[in-house]
CSV table of C-alpha atoms in Angstrom, one decimal:
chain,number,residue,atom,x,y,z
Q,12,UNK,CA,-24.6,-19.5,10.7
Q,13,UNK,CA,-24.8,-16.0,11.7
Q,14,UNK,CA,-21.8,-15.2,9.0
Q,15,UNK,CA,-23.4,-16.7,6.5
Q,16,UNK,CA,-26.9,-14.6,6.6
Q,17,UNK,CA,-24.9,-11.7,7.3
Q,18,UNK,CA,-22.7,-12.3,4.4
Q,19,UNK,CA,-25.5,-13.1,2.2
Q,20,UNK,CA,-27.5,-9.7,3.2
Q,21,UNK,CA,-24.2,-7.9,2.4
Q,22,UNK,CA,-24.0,-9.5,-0.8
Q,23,UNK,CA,-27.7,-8.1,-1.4
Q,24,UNK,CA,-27.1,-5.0,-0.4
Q,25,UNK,CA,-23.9,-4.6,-2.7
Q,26,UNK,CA,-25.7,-5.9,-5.7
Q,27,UNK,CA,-28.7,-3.9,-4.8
Q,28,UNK,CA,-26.3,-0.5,-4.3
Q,29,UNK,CA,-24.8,-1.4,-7.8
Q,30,UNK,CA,-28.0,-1.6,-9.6
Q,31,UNK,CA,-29.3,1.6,-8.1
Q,32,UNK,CA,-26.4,3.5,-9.6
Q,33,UNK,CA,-25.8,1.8,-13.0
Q,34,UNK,CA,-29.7,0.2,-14.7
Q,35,UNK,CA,-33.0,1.3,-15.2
Q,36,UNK,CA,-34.2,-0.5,-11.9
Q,37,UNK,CA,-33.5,1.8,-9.6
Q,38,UNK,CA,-36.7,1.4,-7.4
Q,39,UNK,CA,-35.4,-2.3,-7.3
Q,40,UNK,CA,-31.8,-1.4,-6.5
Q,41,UNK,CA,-33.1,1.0,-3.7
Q,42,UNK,CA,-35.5,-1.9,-1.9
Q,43,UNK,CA,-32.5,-4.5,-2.4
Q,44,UNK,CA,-30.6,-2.2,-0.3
Q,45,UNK,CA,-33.4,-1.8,2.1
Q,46,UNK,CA,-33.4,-5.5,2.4
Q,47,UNK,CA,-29.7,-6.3,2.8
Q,48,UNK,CA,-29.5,-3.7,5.5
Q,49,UNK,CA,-32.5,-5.6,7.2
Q,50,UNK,CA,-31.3,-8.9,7.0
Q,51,UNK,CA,-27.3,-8.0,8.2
Q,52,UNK,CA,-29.3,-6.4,11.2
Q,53,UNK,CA,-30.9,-9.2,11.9
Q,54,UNK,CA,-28.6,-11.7,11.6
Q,55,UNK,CA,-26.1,-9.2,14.5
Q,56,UNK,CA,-29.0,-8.9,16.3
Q,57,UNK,CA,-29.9,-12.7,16.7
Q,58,UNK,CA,-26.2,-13.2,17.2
Q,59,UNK,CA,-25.8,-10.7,20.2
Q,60,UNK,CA,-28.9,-12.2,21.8
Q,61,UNK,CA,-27.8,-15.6,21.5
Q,62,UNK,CA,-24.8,-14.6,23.2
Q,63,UNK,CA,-26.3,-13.0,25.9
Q,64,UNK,CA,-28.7,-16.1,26.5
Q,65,UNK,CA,-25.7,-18.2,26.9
Q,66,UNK,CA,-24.3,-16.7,29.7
């Protein structure tokens, strides 16, 4: 489950890094990256703490 979010906040940030660079939407692109880089942090983060909790 982890994966997944991560994987879908890297697919965010990649789309979000590609608009930046090539459309008109750049403040768009820029917060899309902002949010894939959130969401990837959060899924590593929840996944380190749920390993810690299991031990």
């Amino acid at each position: 489950m982890y994966e997944l979010i991560k994987n879908i906040g890297l697919g965010m940030f990649v789309n979000g890094a590609y608009a930046w660079q090539f459309s008109e939407a750049t403040n768009k692109g820029f917060l899309a990256i902002i949010e894939g880089v959130l969401i990837m942090a959060l899924a590593i983060y929840l996944y380190y703490h749920h390993l810690n909790q299991a031990f």
